[in-house]
Amino acid sequence: MELKERKDIPKEYIWDLESLYSNLEAWEKDYEKAVSLANDFLKHKDKVTASSENLFNTLKDRDELYRVVSNLYTYSRMKLDEDTRISDSQALEDKGLNLYVQVEEKTSFLVPEILTLDSNTLEKYYTEKEELKLYKQYLDDLLRQKDHVLSAREESILAQMGEIASAPHQIFSMLSNADMKFPVIKNEEDKDVEITHGNFIPLMESKDRNVRKTAFEELYNTYYGFKNTFASSLSGDLKKNIFMSKIRNYNSSIEASLDENNVPVSVYDNLIKSVHDNLDSMHKYMEIRKRALGVEELHMYDLYTPIVKDADFKIPYEEGVEIIKKALSPLKEEYLSAMEEGFNSRWVDVYENRGKRSGAYSSGTFDSKPFILLNYHDTLDSVFTTAHEMGHSMHSYFSSKNQPYVYSGYSIFVAEVASTANEALLMDYMLKNVKDKNEKLYLLNHYLEQFRTTVFRQTMFAEFEKTINEHIENGGALTADYLCDTYKKLNELYYGPNIVVDDEIAIEWARIPHFYYNYYVFQYATGFSAAIALSQQILKEGDKAVERYLGFLKSGSSDYPINVLKKAGVDMTTEEPVDNALTLFRQLVDEMDKLI
């Protein structure tokens, strides 16, 4: 079917960006206002902490400035995403981004000046000026990290090192994405196809085992040819993080990274321990996969091919929305009526059109609707994507409605919780209502693969990251052979005795960009586990759990992410949430075992 031009898509399927700016003139007017506010903001320089009045006025002015800038940049980016071919939209987005950079520069004096405050002076300021208490959590969070902030001159030197510090990741990216070329192989139709990053997973999903095996071996053997360069770039990146953590007075790079969100290292360690304690259920899932595929030996290149033939889910958008509403009905009236408003008042940009950005996301500002970009195709995946992005948007909606601007955003540590909880409730509803055995198997396999790739695999990545960092911190060298040996052993541990852990997988670490993200990946697993725990509480406890969950959605960043989740009923400093999520995984594995 030929793609439509945007003008040919009915208005009800297009997001309402005009509610943010009715036209370009309105955007330009706000742009001039932002430039003026940014220039005015410089009057606070060297006076931020002189008095309680000064501190309050500076923070108030900062909020006003960033509110306008956020509206301008978000609108320009989303306008471009509607049709990336339009040069006027490209120019507008560029103008919005440049403004953001200028504003960051003009407000850069703020945090260093705040950090000259001591807690006694701050307490005195709170007493003098009641309104300043609004910013207590924000200021406490800044001052909490004061021991790890250097002098203004030292911070300036570190900031100027930014480009040098990013070099290892850039080297990895250039080598992996630009310079490396992969071999040409035969696909299922016996046609020549060059392996690329984009088609590797589709090749690994092929029904033809020989295609999967060849793609797997050829891709990783190519990486083996550059193993020493990849080891050097990864070693350089980790050494940079370790250097930064030492210079900022942390005991380790993991402590430095997690401290940004005030997350204790025990959360990381508990995740790994809980997954280790439940590896037997992953090993059983591998045995089921081996049986379902009917192979004598299960190999690493057999992990992505579907074990259930495609169920024919054809779900038009309106029908998908109705399914989502029914699935989320346990969340009760306050949530459901807000979601209804979202579907009915053009939060969602539904269909693909020529030039539209691919993929899906939720985006917006404190002052706008929490918009959703989709490229909806009448598939089961599209329904899950819609539920997922609506989860993000509802989190933003309730945070903005219930928090002042300064706390309306939320931490990356909890960013995927609301979206994944929606998916979990949708999956629960569909499993309870599906009639066809093959459709049920398809749903179970979809869910189990989410667990495998989000909890088990990301935790394996997290353990690898921690192990190699500690190896360097204890004086070890990060050679290619050490990295390959460590990575292969972890695969053997996680996937178990029912699969052949092929030698080629030992070099997989070399193609994973997340190992350059400094202890980021564990949050995929903790966020997923927290979402599963919350969705299970909602289904089992009803009203009380819903009330706690809505409290979580309304909290924004008014407290630290660990505390926000605790109030919702999930204590990520204990092993319980991950254990409970993996108990559900175990039950799903047992259910699939009976059906296969």
mmCIF file with all atom_site columns, C-alpha atoms in Angstrom, residues 20-156:
data_model
loop_
_atom_site.group_PDB
_atom_site.id
_atom_site.type_symbol
_atom_site.label_atom_id
_atom_site.label_alt_id
_atom_site.label_comp_id
_atom_site.label_asym_id
_atom_site.label_entity_id
_atom_site.label_seq_id
_atom_site.pdbx_PDB_ins_code
_atom_site.Cartn_x
_atom_site.Cartn_y
_atom_site.Cartn_z
_atom_site.occupancy
_atom_site.B_iso_or_equiv
_atom_site.pdbx_formal_charge
_atom_site.auth_seq_id
_atom_site.auth_comp_id
_atom_site.auth_asym_id
_atom_site.auth_atom_id
_atom_site.pdbx_PDB_model_num
ATOM 1   C CA . LEU A 1 20  ? 1.083  24.487 21.860 1.00 0.00 ? 20  LEU A CA 1
ATOM 2   C CA . TYR A 1 21  ? 1.703  27.094 19.131 1.00 0.00 ? 21  TYR A CA 1
ATOM 3   C CA . SER A 1 22  ? -1.160 28.093 16.829 1.00 0.00 ? 22  SER A CA 1
ATOM 4   C CA . ASN A 1 23  ? 1.257  29.213 14.089 1.00 0.00 ? 23  ASN A CA 1
ATOM 5   C CA . LEU A 1 24  ? 4.865  30.143 13.344 1.00 0.00 ? 24  LEU A CA 1
ATOM 6   C CA . GLU A 1 25  ? 4.295  33.761 14.414 1.00 0.00 ? 25  GLU A CA 1
ATOM 7   C CA . ALA A 1 26  ? 3.344  32.567 17.921 1.00 0.00 ? 26  ALA A CA 1
ATOM 8   C CA . TRP A 1 27  ? 6.527  30.445 18.032 1.00 0.00 ? 27  TRP A CA 1
ATOM 9   C CA . GLU A 1 28  ? 8.698  33.394 16.906 1.00 0.00 ? 28  GLU A CA 1
ATOM 10  C CA . LYS A 1 29  ? 7.106  35.649 19.533 1.00 0.00 ? 29  LYS A CA 1
ATOM 11  C CA . ASP A 1 30  ? 8.006  33.136 22.277 1.00 0.00 ? 30  ASP A CA 1
ATOM 12  C CA . TYR A 1 31  ? 11.485 32.781 20.779 1.00 0.00 ? 31  TYR A CA 1
ATOM 13  C CA . GLU A 1 32  ? 12.076 36.525 21.203 1.00 0.00 ? 32  GLU A CA 1
ATOM 14  C CA . LYS A 1 33  ? 10.765 36.262 24.766 1.00 0.00 ? 33  LYS A CA 1
ATOM 15  C CA . ALA A 1 34  ? 13.189 33.393 25.521 1.00 0.00 ? 34  ALA A CA 1
ATOM 16  C CA . VAL A 1 35  ? 16.179 35.340 24.132 1.00 0.00 ? 35  VAL A CA 1
ATOM 17  C CA . SER A 1 36  ? 15.204 38.311 26.301 1.00 0.00 ? 36  SER A CA 1
ATOM 18  C CA . LEU A 1 37  ? 14.746 36.134 29.416 1.00 0.00 ? 37  LEU A CA 1
ATOM 19  C CA . ALA A 1 38  ? 18.118 34.443 28.816 1.00 0.00 ? 38  ALA A CA 1
ATOM 20  C CA . ASN A 1 39  ? 19.903 37.799 28.558 1.00 0.00 ? 39  ASN A CA 1
ATOM 21  C CA . ASP A 1 40  ? 18.086 39.086 31.657 1.00 0.00 ? 40  ASP A CA 1
ATOM 22  C CA . PHE A 1 41  ? 19.121 35.965 33.579 1.00 0.00 ? 41  PHE A CA 1
ATOM 23  C CA . LEU A 1 42  ? 22.761 37.094 33.524 1.00 0.00 ? 42  LEU A CA 1
ATOM 24  C CA . LYS A 1 43  ? 21.852 39.792 36.075 1.00 0.00 ? 43  LYS A CA 1
ATOM 25  C CA . HIS A 1 44  ? 21.877 37.015 38.726 1.00 0.00 ? 44  HIS A CA 1
ATOM 26  C CA . LYS A 1 45  ? 25.534 36.124 38.096 1.00 0.00 ? 45  LYS A CA 1
ATOM 27  C CA . ASP A 1 46  ? 27.698 36.389 41.240 1.00 0.00 ? 46  ASP A CA 1
ATOM 28  C CA . LYS A 1 47  ? 24.584 37.230 43.325 1.00 0.00 ? 47  LYS A CA 1
ATOM 29  C CA . VAL A 1 48  ? 22.667 33.907 43.398 1.00 0.00 ? 48  VAL A CA 1
ATOM 30  C CA . THR A 1 49  ? 23.326 33.121 47.071 1.00 0.00 ? 49  THR A CA 1
ATOM 31  C CA . ALA A 1 50  ? 23.661 36.687 48.417 1.00 0.00 ? 50  ALA A CA 1
ATOM 32  C CA . SER A 1 51  ? 20.265 36.461 50.131 1.00 0.00 ? 51  SER A CA 1
ATOM 33  C CA . SER A 1 52  ? 17.180 34.243 50.390 1.00 0.00 ? 52  SER A CA 1
ATOM 34  C CA . GLU A 1 53  ? 15.391 36.704 48.110 1.00 0.00 ? 53  GLU A CA 1
ATOM 35  C CA . ASN A 1 54  ? 18.123 36.472 45.469 1.00 0.00 ? 54  ASN A CA 1
ATOM 36  C CA . LEU A 1 55  ? 18.167 32.673 45.553 1.00 0.00 ? 55  LEU A CA 1
ATOM 37  C CA . PHE A 1 56  ? 14.395 32.411 45.207 1.00 0.00 ? 56  PHE A CA 1
ATOM 38  C CA . ASN A 1 57  ? 14.212 34.952 42.373 1.00 0.00 ? 57  ASN A CA 1
ATOM 39  C CA . THR A 1 58  ? 17.036 33.251 40.472 1.00 0.00 ? 58  THR A CA 1
ATOM 40  C CA . LEU A 1 59  ? 15.350 29.847 40.667 1.00 0.00 ? 59  LEU A CA 1
ATOM 41  C CA . LYS A 1 60  ? 11.967 31.329 39.743 1.00 0.00 ? 60  LYS A CA 1
ATOM 42  C CA . ASP A 1 61  ? 13.486 33.077 36.722 1.00 0.00 ? 61  ASP A CA 1
ATOM 43  C CA . ARG A 1 62  ? 15.309 29.891 35.698 1.00 0.00 ? 62  ARG A CA 1
ATOM 44  C CA . ASP A 1 63  ? 11.991 27.978 35.735 1.00 0.00 ? 63  ASP A CA 1
ATOM 45  C CA . GLU A 1 64  ? 10.282 30.632 33.619 1.00 0.00 ? 64  GLU A CA 1
ATOM 46  C CA . LEU A 1 65  ? 13.139 30.634 31.107 1.00 0.00 ? 65  LEU A CA 1
ATOM 47  C CA . TYR A 1 66  ? 13.306 26.843 30.760 1.00 0.00 ? 66  TYR A CA 1
ATOM 48  C CA . ARG A 1 67  ? 9.534  26.512 30.463 1.00 0.00 ? 67  ARG A CA 1
ATOM 49  C CA . VAL A 1 68  ? 9.552  28.741 27.388 1.00 0.00 ? 68  VAL A CA 1
ATOM 50  C CA . VAL A 1 69  ? 12.691 27.162 25.890 1.00 0.00 ? 69  VAL A CA 1
ATOM 51  C CA . SER A 1 70  ? 11.298 23.673 26.451 1.00 0.00 ? 70  SER A CA 1
ATOM 52  C CA . ASN A 1 71  ? 8.079  24.597 24.624 1.00 0.00 ? 71  ASN A CA 1
ATOM 53  C CA . LEU A 1 72  ? 10.024 26.081 21.711 1.00 0.00 ? 72  LEU A CA 1
ATOM 54  C CA . TYR A 1 73  ? 12.451 23.204 21.242 1.00 0.00 ? 73  TYR A CA 1
ATOM 55  C CA . THR A 1 74  ? 9.888  20.425 21.763 1.00 0.00 ? 74  THR A CA 1
ATOM 56  C CA . TYR A 1 75  ? 7.514  21.987 19.235 1.00 0.00 ? 75  TYR A CA 1
ATOM 57  C CA . SER A 1 76  ? 10.282 22.464 16.647 1.00 0.00 ? 76  SER A CA 1
ATOM 58  C CA . ARG A 1 77  ? 11.489 18.860 17.039 1.00 0.00 ? 77  ARG A CA 1
ATOM 59  C CA . MET A 1 78  ? 7.987  17.389 16.805 1.00 0.00 ? 78  MET A CA 1
ATOM 60  C CA . LYS A 1 79  ? 7.114  19.613 13.834 1.00 0.00 ? 79  LYS A CA 1
ATOM 61  C CA . LEU A 1 80  ? 10.155 18.209 12.019 1.00 0.00 ? 80  LEU A CA 1
ATOM 62  C CA . ASP A 1 81  ? 9.162  14.625 12.908 1.00 0.00 ? 81  ASP A CA 1
ATOM 63  C CA . GLU A 1 82  ? 5.820  15.104 11.103 1.00 0.00 ? 82  GLU A CA 1
ATOM 64  C CA . ASP A 1 83  ? 7.677  15.328 7.789  1.00 0.00 ? 83  ASP A CA 1
ATOM 65  C CA . THR A 1 84  ? 11.479 15.323 7.927  1.00 0.00 ? 84  THR A CA 1
ATOM 66  C CA . ARG A 1 85  ? 11.710 16.384 4.251  1.00 0.00 ? 85  ARG A CA 1
ATOM 67  C CA . ILE A 1 86  ? 10.505 19.961 4.863  1.00 0.00 ? 86  ILE A CA 1
ATOM 68  C CA . SER A 1 87  ? 13.460 22.366 4.924  1.00 0.00 ? 87  SER A CA 1
ATOM 69  C CA . ASP A 1 88  ? 11.560 25.040 6.926  1.00 0.00 ? 88  ASP A CA 1
ATOM 70  C CA . SER A 1 89  ? 10.983 22.473 9.679  1.00 0.00 ? 89  SER A CA 1
ATOM 71  C CA . GLN A 1 90  ? 14.658 21.456 9.570  1.00 0.00 ? 90  GLN A CA 1
ATOM 72  C CA . ALA A 1 91  ? 15.642 25.119 10.018 1.00 0.00 ? 91  ALA A CA 1
ATOM 73  C CA . LEU A 1 92  ? 13.138 25.595 12.855 1.00 0.00 ? 92  LEU A CA 1
ATOM 74  C CA . GLU A 1 93  ? 14.460 22.557 14.742 1.00 0.00 ? 93  GLU A CA 1
ATOM 75  C CA . ASP A 1 94  ? 18.023 23.804 14.277 1.00 0.00 ? 94  ASP A CA 1
ATOM 76  C CA . LYS A 1 95  ? 17.010 27.229 15.632 1.00 0.00 ? 95  LYS A CA 1
ATOM 77  C CA . GLY A 1 96  ? 15.289 25.615 18.643 1.00 0.00 ? 96  GLY A CA 1
ATOM 78  C CA . LEU A 1 97  ? 18.322 23.453 19.435 1.00 0.00 ? 97  LEU A CA 1
ATOM 79  C CA . ASN A 1 98  ? 20.749 26.369 19.113 1.00 0.00 ? 98  ASN A CA 1
ATOM 80  C CA . LEU A 1 99  ? 18.619 28.370 21.535 1.00 0.00 ? 99  LEU A CA 1
ATOM 81  C CA . TYR A 1 100 ? 18.741 25.509 24.055 1.00 0.00 ? 100 TYR A CA 1
ATOM 82  C CA . VAL A 1 101 ? 22.557 25.398 23.828 1.00 0.00 ? 101 VAL A CA 1
ATOM 83  C CA . GLN A 1 102 ? 22.811 29.179 24.312 1.00 0.00 ? 102 GLN A CA 1
ATOM 84  C CA . VAL A 1 103 ? 20.522 29.054 27.345 1.00 0.00 ? 103 VAL A CA 1
ATOM 85  C CA . GLU A 1 104 ? 22.572 26.240 28.910 1.00 0.00 ? 104 GLU A CA 1
ATOM 86  C CA . GLU A 1 105 ? 25.649 28.394 28.478 1.00 0.00 ? 105 GLU A CA 1
ATOM 87  C CA . LYS A 1 106 ? 24.019 31.519 29.957 1.00 0.00 ? 106 LYS A CA 1
ATOM 88  C CA . THR A 1 107 ? 22.724 29.653 33.029 1.00 0.00 ? 107 THR A CA 1
ATOM 89  C CA . SER A 1 108 ? 25.897 27.601 33.640 1.00 0.00 ? 108 SER A CA 1
ATOM 90  C CA . PHE A 1 109 ? 26.953 29.770 36.610 1.00 0.00 ? 109 PHE A CA 1
ATOM 91  C CA . LEU A 1 110 ? 23.871 28.766 38.630 1.00 0.00 ? 110 LEU A CA 1
ATOM 92  C CA . VAL A 1 111 ? 24.864 25.366 40.083 1.00 0.00 ? 111 VAL A CA 1
ATOM 93  C CA . PRO A 1 112 ? 28.471 26.273 41.008 1.00 0.00 ? 112 PRO A CA 1
ATOM 94  C CA . GLU A 1 113 ? 27.153 29.345 42.882 1.00 0.00 ? 113 GLU A CA 1
ATOM 95  C CA . ILE A 1 114 ? 24.484 27.313 44.712 1.00 0.00 ? 114 ILE A CA 1
ATOM 96  C CA . LEU A 1 115 ? 27.174 24.848 45.774 1.00 0.00 ? 115 LEU A CA 1
ATOM 97  C CA . THR A 1 116 ? 28.975 27.585 47.709 1.00 0.00 ? 116 THR A CA 1
ATOM 98  C CA . LEU A 1 117 ? 26.069 27.494 50.197 1.00 0.00 ? 117 LEU A CA 1
ATOM 99  C CA . ASP A 1 118 ? 26.331 25.553 53.439 1.00 0.00 ? 118 ASP A CA 1
ATOM 100 C CA . SER A 1 119 ? 23.351 23.803 55.033 1.00 0.00 ? 119 SER A CA 1
ATOM 101 C CA . ASN A 1 120 ? 23.116 26.285 57.951 1.00 0.00 ? 120 ASN A CA 1
ATOM 102 C CA . THR A 1 121 ? 22.775 29.268 55.607 1.00 0.00 ? 121 THR A CA 1
ATOM 103 C CA . LEU A 1 122 ? 20.206 27.401 53.561 1.00 0.00 ? 122 LEU A CA 1
ATOM 104 C CA . GLU A 1 123 ? 18.105 26.568 56.645 1.00 0.00 ? 123 GLU A CA 1
ATOM 105 C CA . LYS A 1 124 ? 18.235 30.246 57.609 1.00 0.00 ? 124 LYS A CA 1
ATOM 106 C CA . TYR A 1 125 ? 17.059 31.173 54.082 1.00 0.00 ? 125 TYR A CA 1
ATOM 107 C CA . TYR A 1 126 ? 14.097 28.768 54.339 1.00 0.00 ? 126 TYR A CA 1
ATOM 108 C CA . THR A 1 127 ? 13.035 30.470 57.581 1.00 0.00 ? 127 THR A CA 1
ATOM 109 C CA . GLU A 1 128 ? 13.389 33.935 56.071 1.00 0.00 ? 128 GLU A CA 1
ATOM 110 C CA . LYS A 1 129 ? 11.543 33.162 52.842 1.00 0.00 ? 129 LYS A CA 1
ATOM 111 C CA . GLU A 1 130 ? 8.761  30.596 53.031 1.00 0.00 ? 130 GLU A CA 1
ATOM 112 C CA . GLU A 1 131 ? 8.377  30.379 49.213 1.00 0.00 ? 131 GLU A CA 1
ATOM 113 C CA . LEU A 1 132 ? 11.970 29.120 48.897 1.00 0.00 ? 132 LEU A CA 1
ATOM 114 C CA . LYS A 1 133 ? 10.884 25.802 50.500 1.00 0.00 ? 133 LYS A CA 1
ATOM 115 C CA . LEU A 1 134 ? 9.371  24.902 47.122 1.00 0.00 ? 134 LEU A CA 1
ATOM 116 C CA . TYR A 1 135 ? 12.945 24.292 45.934 1.00 0.00 ? 135 TYR A CA 1
ATOM 117 C CA . LYS A 1 136 ? 14.087 22.279 48.970 1.00 0.00 ? 136 LYS A CA 1
ATOM 118 C CA . GLN A 1 137 ? 14.251 18.893 47.207 1.00 0.00 ? 137 GLN A CA 1
ATOM 119 C CA . TYR A 1 138 ? 16.056 20.439 44.225 1.00 0.00 ? 138 TYR A CA 1
ATOM 120 C CA . LEU A 1 139 ? 18.600 22.222 46.460 1.00 0.00 ? 139 LEU A CA 1
ATOM 121 C CA . ASP A 1 140 ? 19.060 19.222 48.774 1.00 0.00 ? 140 ASP A CA 1
ATOM 122 C CA . ASP A 1 141 ? 19.834 17.041 45.763 1.00 0.00 ? 141 ASP A CA 1
ATOM 123 C CA . LEU A 1 142 ? 22.462 19.494 44.512 1.00 0.00 ? 142 LEU A CA 1
ATOM 124 C CA . LEU A 1 143 ? 24.074 19.894 47.933 1.00 0.00 ? 143 LEU A CA 1
ATOM 125 C CA . ARG A 1 144 ? 23.987 16.117 48.531 1.00 0.00 ? 144 ARG A CA 1
ATOM 126 C CA . GLN A 1 145 ? 26.630 15.820 45.811 1.00 0.00 ? 145 GLN A CA 1
ATOM 127 C CA . LYS A 1 146 ? 28.656 18.819 47.026 1.00 0.00 ? 146 LYS A CA 1
ATOM 128 C CA . ASP A 1 147 ? 31.583 16.667 48.242 1.00 0.00 ? 147 ASP A CA 1
ATOM 129 C CA . HIS A 1 148 ? 31.947 15.404 44.690 1.00 0.00 ? 148 HIS A CA 1
ATOM 130 C CA . VAL A 1 149 ? 32.000 18.802 42.991 1.00 0.00 ? 149 VAL A CA 1
ATOM 131 C CA . LEU A 1 150 ? 35.378 20.457 42.463 1.00 0.00 ? 150 LEU A CA 1
ATOM 132 C CA . SER A 1 151 ? 36.431 24.099 42.413 1.00 0.00 ? 151 SER A CA 1
ATOM 133 C CA . ALA A 1 152 ? 35.092 26.319 39.618 1.00 0.00 ? 152 ALA A CA 1
ATOM 134 C CA . ARG A 1 153 ? 38.476 26.203 37.839 1.00 0.00 ? 153 ARG A CA 1
ATOM 135 C CA . GLU A 1 154 ? 38.745 22.403 38.126 1.00 0.00 ? 154 GLU A CA 1
ATOM 136 C CA . GLU A 1 155 ? 35.153 21.965 36.916 1.00 0.00 ? 155 GLU A CA 1
ATOM 137 C CA . SER A 1 156 ? 35.934 24.220 33.964 1.00 0.00 ? 156 SER A CA 1
#
